[in-house]
XYZ file of N, CA and C in Angstrom:
804
model
N -5.586 86.277 -11.960
C -6.989 85.896 -11.757
C -7.795 85.879 -13.076
N -7.256 86.553 -14.092
C -7.969 86.582 -15.370
C -8.150 85.191 -15.954
N -7.173 84.305 -15.735
C -7.292 82.960 -16.302
C -8.400 82.176 -15.605
N -8.631 82.461 -14.333
C -9.710 81.791 -13.604
C -11.069 82.282 -14.117
N -11.175 83.595 -14.300
C -12.432 84.147 -14.830
C -12.688 83.655 -16.253
N -11.618 83.499 -17.032
C -11.773 82.963 -18.393
C -12.243 81.512 -18.346
N -11.722 80.751 -17.387
C -12.154 79.353 -17.247
C -13.636 79.289 -16.875
N -14.061 80.169 -15.994
C -15.480 80.200 -15.613
C -16.367 80.482 -16.830
N -15.897 81.380 -17.706
C -16.670 81.670 -18.924
C -16.736 80.448 -19.831
N -15.622 79.748 -19.967
C -15.607 78.525 -20.784
C -16.588 77.496 -20.218
N -16.588 77.341 -18.903
C -17.505 76.383 -18.264
C -18.949 76.760 -18.572
N -19.279 78.040 -18.468
C -20.658 78.479 -18.726
C -21.049 78.238 -20.191
N -20.173 78.602 -21.103
C -20.493 78.449 -22.527
C -20.635 76.969 -22.891
N -19.722 76.151 -22.442
C -19.801 74.713 -22.743
C -21.053 74.100 -22.132
N -21.365 74.492 -20.904
C -22.561 73.954 -20.233
C -23.822 74.310 -21.005
N -23.913 75.552 -21.446
C -25.094 75.978 -22.213
C -25.230 75.181 -23.505
N -24.118 75.002 -24.200
C -24.167 74.246 -25.463
C -24.603 72.802 -25.222
N -24.096 72.192 -24.154
C -24.439 70.800 -23.866
C -25.924 70.649 -23.554
N -26.427 71.532 -22.707
C -27.841 71.463 -22.316
C -28.739 71.738 -23.516
N -28.350 72.711 -24.337
C -29.153 73.032 -25.532
C -29.151 71.864 -26.511
N -27.971 71.288 -26.745
C -27.857 70.192 -27.715
C -28.698 68.996 -27.277
N -28.672 68.693 -25.973
C -29.371 67.510 -25.448
C -30.817 67.808 -25.076
N -31.210 69.074 -25.158
C -32.537 69.494 -24.675
C -32.724 69.006 -23.237
N -31.689 69.213 -22.447
C -31.659 68.747 -21.060
C -31.986 69.895 -20.100
N -31.901 69.610 -18.815
C -32.287 70.588 -17.787
C -31.091 70.954 -16.903
N -31.390 71.742 -15.868
C -30.436 72.082 -14.802
C -29.358 73.087 -15.219
N -29.617 73.890 -16.242
C -28.618 74.881 -16.628
C -28.466 75.956 -15.551
N -29.561 76.314 -14.878
C -29.461 77.319 -13.816
C -28.504 76.892 -12.717
N -28.557 75.630 -12.342
C -27.674 75.095 -11.300
C -26.228 75.059 -11.768
N -26.009 74.746 -13.044
C -24.638 74.689 -13.577
C -24.009 76.074 -13.620
N -24.774 77.060 -14.053
C -24.244 78.429 -14.115
C -23.952 78.962 -12.717
N -24.714 78.515 -11.756
C -24.541 78.949 -10.369
C -23.166 78.581 -9.821
N -22.646 77.408 -10.210
C -21.396 76.902 -9.600
C -20.177 77.081 -10.504
N -20.330 77.759 -11.627
C -19.217 77.848 -12.587
C -17.986 78.546 -12.003
N -18.174 79.602 -11.246
C -17.016 80.306 -10.670
C -16.341 79.457 -9.596
N -17.134 78.748 -8.810
C -16.558 77.871 -7.779
C -15.707 76.785 -8.435
N -16.222 76.188 -9.497
C -15.468 75.136 -10.188
C -14.215 75.702 -10.855
N -14.318 76.892 -11.409
C -13.145 77.502 -12.051
C -12.029 77.710 -11.037
N -12.378 78.158 -9.851
C -11.361 78.349 -8.802
C -10.789 77.000 -8.361
N -11.672 76.022 -8.155
C -11.184 74.720 -7.700
C -10.282 74.069 -8.746
N -10.765 73.953 -9.986
C -9.991 73.256 -11.013
C -8.872 74.107 -11.596
N -8.974 75.412 -11.464
C -7.932 76.269 -12.000
C -6.856 76.658 -11.023
N -7.129 76.537 -9.723
C -6.172 77.058 -8.749
C -5.986 76.160 -7.516
N -7.018 75.505 -7.042
C -6.967 74.895 -5.715
C -6.691 73.391 -5.728
N -7.430 72.645 -6.519
C -7.329 71.186 -6.464
C -5.960 70.707 -6.934
N -5.368 69.810 -6.156
C -4.106 69.188 -6.538
C -4.427 67.925 -7.344
N -4.609 68.118 -8.646
C -4.969 67.011 -9.537
C -4.061 67.054 -10.756
N -3.970 65.935 -11.456
C -3.115 65.832 -12.628
C -3.929 65.201 -13.754
N -4.323 65.976 -14.771
C -5.147 65.421 -15.845
C -4.514 64.229 -16.556
N -3.193 64.155 -16.564
C -2.530 63.026 -17.233
C -2.535 61.769 -16.373
N -2.854 61.927 -15.093
C -2.945 60.781 -14.173
C -4.188 60.985 -13.303
N -5.346 60.785 -13.894
C -6.597 61.109 -13.201
C -6.794 60.281 -11.934
N -6.197 59.090 -11.881
C -6.368 58.225 -10.705
C -5.127 58.210 -9.803
N -4.302 59.222 -9.942
C -3.117 59.376 -9.091
C -3.530 59.285 -7.619
N -2.832 58.458 -6.833
C -3.248 58.183 -5.452
C -3.302 59.428 -4.569
N -2.394 60.355 -4.764
C -2.301 61.499 -3.853
C -3.074 62.725 -4.332
N -3.948 62.552 -5.297
C -4.754 63.673 -5.794
C -5.766 64.115 -4.733
N -6.146 65.384 -4.779
C -7.312 65.819 -4.007
C -8.563 65.184 -4.610
N -9.558 64.961 -3.758
C -10.827 64.394 -4.226
C -11.884 65.496 -4.294
N -12.616 65.528 -5.417
C -13.746 66.460 -5.539
C -15.007 65.664 -5.820
N -16.045 65.927 -5.032
C -17.325 65.230 -5.197
C -18.418 66.267 -5.413
N -19.151 66.111 -6.516
C -20.314 66.966 -6.780
C -21.538 66.269 -6.209
N -21.994 66.725 -5.063
C -23.166 66.093 -4.457
C -24.439 66.469 -5.203
N -24.500 67.698 -5.732
C -25.660 68.126 -6.541
C -25.415 67.647 -7.974
N -25.552 66.316 -8.154
C -25.136 65.682 -9.401
C -25.868 66.154 -10.634
N -27.028 66.797 -10.459
C -27.782 67.282 -11.617
C -27.079 68.429 -12.337
N -26.110 69.073 -11.689
C -25.376 70.182 -12.312
C -24.110 69.678 -13.016
N -24.126 68.443 -13.449
C -22.927 67.764 -13.956
C -22.296 68.433 -15.172
N -23.088 69.104 -16.018
C -22.482 69.677 -17.226
C -21.361 70.660 -16.878
N -21.474 71.331 -15.757
C -20.432 72.279 -15.364
C -19.138 71.547 -15.010
N -19.252 70.401 -14.345
C -18.048 69.631 -14.000
C -17.450 68.994 -15.249
N -18.286 68.423 -16.103
C -17.767 67.865 -17.356
C -17.022 68.950 -18.147
N -17.581 70.138 -18.183
C -16.950 71.240 -18.914
C -15.609 71.626 -18.295
N -15.560 71.668 -16.961
C -14.308 72.012 -16.273
C -13.244 70.954 -16.544
N -13.634 69.688 -16.509
C -12.677 68.606 -16.759
C -12.152 68.657 -18.197
N -13.034 68.949 -19.144
C -12.588 69.056 -20.541
C -11.638 70.244 -20.702
N -11.968 71.353 -20.044
C -11.109 72.537 -20.135
C -9.732 72.273 -19.541
N -9.671 71.440 -18.501
C -8.374 71.063 -17.906
C -7.716 69.898 -18.655
N -8.347 69.433 -19.722
C -7.818 68.395 -20.603
C -7.713 67.029 -19.943
N -8.693 66.716 -19.073
C -8.806 65.340 -18.604
C -9.227 64.437 -19.759
N -9.964 65.008 -20.710
C -10.376 64.291 -21.918
C -10.638 65.340 -22.995
N -10.680 64.918 -24.278
C -10.877 65.903 -25.355
C -12.228 66.620 -25.245
N -12.222 67.890 -25.566
C -13.456 68.685 -25.508
C -14.548 68.098 -26.396
N -14.149 67.416 -27.458
C -15.138 66.839 -28.381
C -16.045 65.825 -27.693
N -15.565 65.235 -26.582
C -16.393 64.250 -25.866
C -17.642 64.873 -25.255
N -17.610 66.184 -25.049
C -18.790 66.848 -24.479
C -19.998 66.715 -25.404
N -19.734 66.497 -26.679
C -20.834 66.349 -27.637
C -21.615 65.054 -27.407
N -21.031 64.135 -26.625
C -21.727 62.873 -26.330
C -22.675 62.989 -25.143
N -22.712 64.151 -24.544
C -23.537 64.318 -23.344
C -24.993 63.930 -23.605
N -25.506 63.045 -22.762
C -26.921 62.630 -22.788
C -27.326 61.974 -24.098
N -26.366 61.318 -24.749
C -26.702 60.533 -25.941
C -26.730 59.052 -25.567
N -27.329 58.246 -26.421
C -27.445 56.815 -26.143
C -26.061 56.187 -25.958
N -25.930 55.359 -24.925
C -24.709 54.605 -24.622
C -23.530 55.480 -24.206
N -23.756 56.734 -23.946
C -22.681 57.610 -23.498
C -22.475 57.467 -21.989
N -21.209 57.524 -21.550
C -20.925 57.538 -20.108
C -21.214 58.908 -19.512
N -21.390 59.898 -20.364
C -21.619 61.270 -19.909
C -23.119 61.458 -19.672
N -23.554 60.987 -18.502
C -24.984 60.951 -18.193
C -25.482 62.301 -17.685
N -26.812 62.410 -17.524
C -27.428 63.681 -17.132
C -27.349 63.945 -15.627
N -26.908 62.965 -14.867
C -26.433 63.177 -13.508
C -25.011 62.645 -13.483
N -24.163 63.243 -12.696
C -22.725 62.995 -12.838
C -22.380 61.517 -12.660
N -21.450 61.051 -13.506
C -21.089 59.638 -13.529
C -19.585 59.456 -13.336
N -19.209 58.492 -12.477
C -17.793 58.199 -12.249
C -17.171 57.474 -13.447
N -17.971 57.129 -14.451
C -17.417 56.521 -15.661
C -16.710 57.563 -16.536
N -16.901 58.828 -16.227
C -16.213 59.912 -16.930
C -14.870 60.154 -16.241
N -13.803 60.222 -17.013
C -12.461 60.416 -16.447
C -12.411 61.688 -15.610
N -11.899 61.551 -14.394
C -11.769 62.691 -13.501
C -12.897 62.830 -12.492
N -13.984 62.082 -12.689
C -15.110 62.129 -11.746
C -14.914 61.049 -10.689
N -15.012 61.432 -9.432
C -14.742 60.510 -8.332
C -15.935 59.633 -7.970
N -17.160 60.190 -8.117
C -18.315 59.516 -7.532
C -19.578 59.926 -8.280
N -20.425 58.964 -8.550
C -21.704 59.248 -9.213
C -22.734 59.669 -8.173
N -23.445 60.738 -8.464
C -24.514 61.174 -7.566
C -25.753 61.515 -8.388
N -26.871 61.467 -7.758
C -28.128 61.785 -8.403
C -29.134 62.088 -7.320
N -29.498 61.063 -6.567
C -30.308 61.302 -5.381
C -29.535 62.212 -4.449
N -30.173 63.239 -3.948
C -29.470 64.245 -3.147
C -29.162 63.743 -1.741
N -28.135 64.344 -1.128
C -27.814 64.040 0.261
C -26.786 62.949 0.444
N -26.180 62.460 -0.632
C -25.220 61.356 -0.511
C -23.764 61.805 -0.587
N -23.511 62.916 -1.254
C -22.137 63.309 -1.525
C -21.332 63.610 -0.280
N -21.935 64.275 0.698
C -21.163 64.635 1.889
C -20.772 63.393 2.686
N -21.686 62.438 2.808
C -21.349 61.205 3.532
C -20.193 60.482 2.848
N -20.210 60.433 1.522
C -19.108 59.812 0.783
C -17.806 60.579 1.020
N -17.891 61.894 0.980
C -16.709 62.716 1.204
C -16.139 62.553 2.605
N -17.023 62.417 3.575
C -16.562 62.172 4.949
C -15.768 60.868 5.003
N -16.257 59.852 4.314
C -15.531 58.585 4.276
C -14.165 58.738 3.647
N -14.083 59.507 2.565
C -12.793 59.737 1.905
C -11.831 60.482 2.834
N -12.347 61.500 3.506
C -11.495 62.285 4.404
C -11.005 61.438 5.576
N -11.877 60.601 6.116
C -11.475 59.720 7.207
C -10.420 58.723 6.726
N -10.601 58.204 5.519
C -9.614 57.267 4.963
C -8.249 57.932 4.848
N -8.224 59.188 4.389
C -6.953 59.901 4.259
C -6.271 60.046 5.618
N -7.071 60.364 6.647
C -6.514 60.473 7.999
C -5.925 59.145 8.451
N -6.684 58.074 8.259
C -6.249 56.758 8.717
C -4.964 56.318 8.016
N -4.821 56.706 6.727
C -3.659 56.281 5.940
C -2.499 57.270 6.021
N -2.700 58.382 6.730
C -1.642 59.382 6.852
C -1.389 60.146 5.565
N -2.430 60.282 4.727
C -2.294 60.972 3.449
C -2.569 62.472 3.607
N -1.990 63.275 2.719
C -2.104 64.732 2.803
C -3.199 65.307 1.911
N -3.782 64.481 1.032
C -4.768 65.063 0.124
C -6.034 65.483 0.870
N -6.726 66.456 0.250
C -7.963 66.974 0.841
C -9.173 66.517 0.022
N -10.309 66.488 0.672
C -11.564 66.132 0.013
C -12.476 67.345 -0.012
N -12.992 67.667 -1.194
C -13.916 68.787 -1.390
C -15.271 68.234 -1.823
N -16.346 68.735 -1.222
C -17.701 68.319 -1.588
C -18.517 69.572 -1.875
N -19.160 69.600 -3.035
C -20.015 70.736 -3.394
C -21.481 70.316 -3.315
N -22.212 70.992 -2.414
C -23.621 70.665 -2.177
C -24.519 71.798 -2.651
N -25.787 71.473 -2.831
C -26.772 72.524 -3.071
C -27.410 72.928 -1.746
N -28.028 74.103 -1.731
C -28.711 74.531 -0.514
C -29.989 73.722 -0.281
N -30.742 73.468 -1.360
C -31.955 72.672 -1.211
C -31.670 71.263 -0.713
N -30.455 70.793 -0.986
C -30.046 69.455 -0.574
C -29.959 69.308 0.936
N -29.870 70.428 1.640
C -29.742 70.369 3.100
C -31.012 69.866 3.764
N -32.097 69.756 3.014
C -33.304 69.143 3.550
C -33.173 67.648 3.747
N -32.094 67.068 3.214
C -31.843 65.633 3.381
C -31.090 65.409 4.696
N -31.659 64.607 5.584
C -31.079 64.425 6.911
C -29.698 63.818 6.931
N -29.344 63.060 5.898
C -28.026 62.416 5.869
C -26.900 63.435 5.952
N -27.146 64.653 5.453
C -26.105 65.684 5.530
C -25.755 66.014 6.975
N -26.761 66.087 7.811
C -26.526 66.483 9.206
C -25.877 65.339 9.989
N -26.188 64.115 9.650
C -25.487 62.981 10.254
C -24.012 63.008 9.857
N -23.755 63.319 8.589
C -22.376 63.393 8.113
C -21.615 64.516 8.828
N -22.293 65.634 9.072
C -21.630 66.741 9.767
C -21.238 66.345 11.184
N -22.129 65.646 11.871
C -21.800 65.200 13.235
C -20.610 64.257 13.219
N -20.610 63.325 12.277
C -19.529 62.342 12.186
C -18.202 63.027 11.885
N -18.225 63.990 10.945
C -16.992 64.663 10.533
C -16.360 65.445 11.681
N -17.169 66.141 12.462
C -16.594 66.908 13.575
C -16.122 65.986 14.689
N -16.839 64.886 14.914
C -16.414 63.917 15.939
C -15.018 63.385 15.640
N -14.733 63.206 14.339
C -13.431 62.654 13.940
C -12.431 63.740 13.526
N -12.763 65.000 13.798
C -11.828 66.114 13.568
C -11.276 66.121 12.136
N -12.169 66.009 11.162
C -11.742 65.898 9.763
C -11.468 67.279 9.165
N -10.337 67.859 9.542
C -9.975 69.178 9.026
C -9.407 69.102 7.608
N -9.387 67.915 7.039
C -8.993 67.735 5.625
C -10.219 67.646 4.710
N -11.382 67.986 5.249
C -12.643 67.960 4.502
C -13.157 69.389 4.338
N -13.449 69.785 3.111
C -13.993 71.120 2.821
C -15.306 70.946 2.051
N -16.396 71.310 2.679
C -17.694 71.275 2.005
C -18.045 72.692 1.559
N -18.654 72.801 0.396
C -19.085 74.097 -0.138
C -20.580 74.013 -0.402
N -21.324 74.962 0.115
C -22.759 75.023 -0.168
C -23.004 76.093 -1.220
N -23.553 75.665 -2.345
C -23.961 76.590 -3.410
C -25.285 77.213 -2.968
N -25.190 78.364 -2.287
C -26.349 78.950 -1.623
C -26.998 79.983 -2.546
N -27.768 79.482 -3.545
C -28.440 80.394 -4.467
C -29.894 80.662 -4.076
N -30.335 79.992 -3.010
C -31.658 80.244 -2.389
C -32.851 79.776 -3.223
N -32.589 79.098 -4.346
C -33.681 78.521 -5.136
C -33.484 77.016 -5.244
N -34.570 76.266 -5.348
C -34.445 74.858 -5.678
C -35.403 74.525 -6.797
N -35.794 73.309 -6.973
C -36.428 72.898 -8.223
C -37.705 73.673 -8.557
N -38.549 73.938 -7.561
C -39.863 74.505 -7.856
C -40.128 75.870 -7.232
N -39.347 76.233 -6.218
C -39.557 77.526 -5.558
C -38.309 77.848 -4.731
N -38.457 78.732 -3.761
C -37.297 79.100 -2.949
C -37.024 78.041 -1.886
N -35.768 78.031 -1.421
C -35.404 77.139 -0.313
C -36.194 77.530 0.932
N -36.346 78.824 1.153
C -37.020 79.303 2.359
C -38.464 78.813 2.425
N -39.149 78.782 1.275
C -40.538 78.328 1.260
C -40.645 76.810 1.348
N -39.584 76.106 0.944
C -39.622 74.640 0.917
C -39.256 74.063 2.284
N -38.086 74.412 2.769
C -37.621 73.986 4.091
C -36.466 74.904 4.468
N -36.763 75.964 5.183
C -35.777 76.993 5.481
C -34.567 76.464 6.219
N -33.387 77.037 5.921
C -32.141 76.558 6.532
C -31.508 77.574 7.480
N -32.028 78.784 7.509
C -31.429 79.815 8.372
C -31.737 79.588 9.856
N -30.828 79.981 10.769
C -29.525 80.608 10.521
C -28.473 79.562 10.167
N -28.123 79.486 8.890
C -27.324 78.387 8.372
C -25.934 78.310 9.009
N -25.222 79.432 9.027
C -23.856 79.415 9.573
C -23.857 78.986 11.045
N -24.786 79.514 11.810
C -24.848 79.187 13.244
C -25.142 77.700 13.454
N -26.032 77.165 12.641
C -26.369 75.741 12.779
C -25.144 74.865 12.543
N -24.399 75.176 11.494
C -23.262 74.317 11.142
C -22.110 74.515 12.129
N -21.936 75.729 12.619
C -20.940 75.944 13.685
C -21.297 75.116 14.914
N -22.597 75.028 15.216
C -23.032 74.251 16.378
C -22.742 72.762 16.210
N -22.567 72.335 14.966
C -22.204 70.945 14.692
C -20.687 70.743 14.759
N -19.945 71.784 15.139
C -18.500 71.634 15.349
C -17.642 71.914 14.136
N -18.174 72.644 13.149
C -17.418 72.939 11.934
C -16.861 74.359 11.963
N -15.780 74.551 11.237
C -15.278 75.890 10.940
C -16.044 76.404 9.730
N -16.597 77.607 9.818
C -17.502 78.105 8.777
C -17.039 79.472 8.268
N -17.083 79.653 6.947
C -16.863 80.952 6.322
C -17.998 81.221 5.336
N -18.260 82.502 5.084
C -19.219 82.883 4.049
C -18.509 83.763 3.027
N -18.885 83.607 1.755
C -18.182 84.326 0.698
C -19.143 84.559 -0.467
N -18.852 85.566 -1.277
C -19.550 85.760 -2.555
C -19.073 84.658 -3.495
N -19.959 83.763 -3.875
C -19.588 82.608 -4.687
C -19.246 82.923 -6.126
N -19.292 84.202 -6.502
C -18.879 84.602 -7.854
C -17.640 85.504 -7.809
N -17.074 85.689 -6.622
C -15.862 86.490 -6.451
C -14.674 85.528 -6.410
N -13.971 85.427 -7.511
C -12.908 84.421 -7.607
C -11.761 84.683 -6.637
N -11.455 85.923 -6.387
C -10.388 86.241 -5.424
C -10.790 85.785 -4.023
N -12.014 86.126 -3.637
C -12.495 85.729 -2.304
C -12.556 84.217 -2.173
N -12.963 83.544 -3.233
C -13.014 82.073 -3.193
C -11.616 81.492 -3.024
N -10.656 82.003 -3.774
C -9.277 81.502 -3.651
C -8.759 81.669 -2.229
N -9.002 82.818 -1.641
C -8.536 83.061 -0.272
C -9.227 82.135 0.726
N -10.507 81.901 0.507
C -11.259 81.072 1.451
C -10.782 79.626 1.440
N -10.316 79.142 0.303
C -9.906 77.741 0.208
C -8.507 77.481 0.773
N -7.776 78.526 1.147
C -6.434 78.323 1.703
C -6.523 77.634 3.065
N -5.641 76.692 3.282
C -5.667 75.898 4.515
C -5.607 76.787 5.750
N -4.787 77.840 5.714
C -4.576 78.672 6.894
C -5.784 79.526 7.257
N -6.789 79.575 6.396
C -7.956 80.407 6.690
C -8.986 79.686 7.558
N -8.720 78.415 7.889
C -9.693 77.638 8.651
C -9.194 77.347 10.054
N -10.128 77.056 10.966
C -9.776 76.648 12.319
C -9.215 75.227 12.278
N -8.108 75.000 12.957
C -7.491 73.678 12.969
C -8.339 72.659 13.719
N -8.283 71.423 13.266
C -8.961 70.341 13.976
C -10.443 70.223 13.700
N -10.976 71.071 12.792
C -12.405 71.036 12.485
C -12.632 70.852 10.979
N -13.687 70.138 10.597
C -14.058 70.132 9.183
C -14.481 71.542 8.771
N -14.358 71.841 7.482
C -14.524 73.205 6.987
C -15.748 73.305 6.086
N -16.518 74.353 6.258
C -17.675 74.558 5.393
C -17.724 75.992 4.880
N -17.778 76.122 3.580
C -17.842 77.424 2.936
C -19.248 77.652 2.398
N -19.924 78.668 2.935
C -21.229 79.060 2.403
C -20.971 80.049 1.278
N -21.213 79.602 0.040
C -20.949 80.443 -1.131
C -22.272 81.036 -1.607
N -22.442 82.330 -1.404
C -23.675 83.006 -1.827
C -23.615 83.206 -3.348
N -24.548 82.597 -4.043
C -24.517 82.603 -5.507
C -25.865 83.034 -6.088
N -25.889 83.165 -7.416
C -27.108 83.483 -8.154
C -27.382 82.358 -9.136
N -28.540 81.741 -9.012
C -28.899 80.689 -9.964
C -29.018 81.304 -11.363
N -28.393 80.638 -12.346
C -28.405 81.165 -13.709
C -27.398 82.276 -13.945
N -26.420 82.426 -13.063
C -25.471 83.539 -13.112
C -24.804 83.687 -14.490
N -24.817 84.899 -15.003
C -24.140 85.220 -16.249
C -25.068 85.411 -17.423
N -26.301 84.928 -17.312
C -27.289 85.084 -18.391
C -28.481 85.814 -17.786
N -28.715 87.040 -18.213
C -29.650 87.927 -17.518
C -31.049 87.324 -17.386
N -31.533 86.693 -18.471
C -32.917 86.190 -18.407
C -33.037 84.853 -17.664
N -31.906 84.313 -17.212
C -31.942 83.090 -16.407
C -31.692 83.363 -14.922
N -31.108 84.507 -14.609
C -30.694 84.777 -13.230
C -31.905 84.877 -12.290
N -31.821 84.121 -11.216
C -32.859 84.112 -10.163
C -34.236 83.731 -10.692
N -34.278 82.956 -11.763
C -35.549 82.499 -12.330
C -35.649 80.988 -12.128
N -36.614 80.569 -11.303
C -36.681 79.173 -10.896
C -36.969 78.240 -12.068
N -37.619 78.739 -13.138
C -37.961 77.844 -14.248
C -36.736 77.270 -14.954
N -35.564 77.948 -14.787
C -34.354 77.453 -15.443
C -33.694 76.312 -14.680
N -34.379 75.832 -13.642
C -33.896 74.587 -13.029
C -34.126 73.431 -14.008
N -35.289 73.452 -14.664
C -35.635 72.346 -15.556
C -35.626 72.713 -17.043
N -35.742 73.971 -17.350
C -35.928 74.385 -18.742
C -34.595 74.369 -19.506
N -34.658 74.060 -20.797
C -33.471 74.179 -21.652
C -33.697 75.303 -22.656
N -32.625 75.969 -23.083
C -32.805 77.146 -23.959
C -33.179 76.753 -25.384
N -34.014 77.587 -25.997
C -34.325 77.447 -27.424
C -33.123 77.933 -28.224
N -33.191 77.811 -29.549
C -32.102 78.296 -30.400
C -31.878 79.794 -30.201
N -32.961 80.548 -30.180
C -32.840 81.997 -30.012
C -32.294 82.365 -28.633
N -32.752 81.637 -27.617
C -32.266 81.914 -26.251
C -30.784 81.553 -26.106
N -30.373 80.481 -26.767
C -28.946 80.128 -26.730
C -28.112 81.226 -27.368
N -28.543 81.727 -28.492
C -27.799 82.791 -29.177
C -27.682 84.020 -28.297
N -28.779 84.396 -27.664
C -28.760 85.563 -26.791
C -27.849 85.340 -25.584
N -27.931 84.154 -25.010
C -27.084 83.834 -23.850
C -25.603 83.872 -24.227
N -25.271 83.339 -25.392
C -23.869 83.338 -25.829
C -23.360 84.761 -26.027
N -24.203 85.604 -26.594
C -23.809 87.000 -26.808
C -23.526 87.684 -25.469
N -24.371 87.413 -24.490
C -24.162 88.035 -23.170
C -22.854 87.551 -22.548
N -22.606 86.241 -22.626
C -21.402 85.692 -22.006
C -20.140 86.157 -22.726
N -20.185 86.194 -24.041
C -19.008 86.617 -24.812
C -18.676 88.082 -24.546
N -19.713 88.894 -24.323
C -19.499 90.335 -24.132
C -19.277 90.724 -22.675
N -19.378 89.777 -21.781
C -19.244 90.089 -20.340
C -17.819 90.509 -20.013
């Protein structure tokens, strides 16, 4: 498990450098999902960096496309492309845009406007069923994104078609762009609501790599149902002055803040 935790640290450090270099936003969201991505790209996803478009690969879709630096960092760490390409993030004419882009090797789908990733993932999972394929589709959503009605339509469709090859993960950090999810549009009781839509549901500490690995195992889910993992996370995880602070949804670190953040991550 140490290699997974090391990958999560690499994702966090690379994400911070990219956001600082570009004076971009959404670092809090990227740090929130770093452990989930480390488990997926380090242990769970059946992908091959040397054949990014291999037909039988698992599909991963980042529905919360604003947290793209974490996925770009994970892909570079898995050597889908050279790490030096991360330096092109948010520069003129770069394919490495500030919301995730399918023009980057290893990215399945571009997202930006929220609420689209799950519907796309449902389509992929249904296609796999129709074609008799064994690959699975994973979709990572934000909690604030659940205010978009398209997600609930996708959930109804997925359970109607018994898409047990679909695994959705909710990055449940309880904050969104300007305040808490609860103050914006509350989602509780979240697990009960999604179970009522016909899904198999688990809840886990989204920073516990062992628990995440166990949760993603096929045998841990109810057969014949789409799967949803509620991952309880901390926005800004790993950097003390960013954790649970809503301003880090949009803010980028200064030179001094980057240095302090790096020291914390290196010493963790």
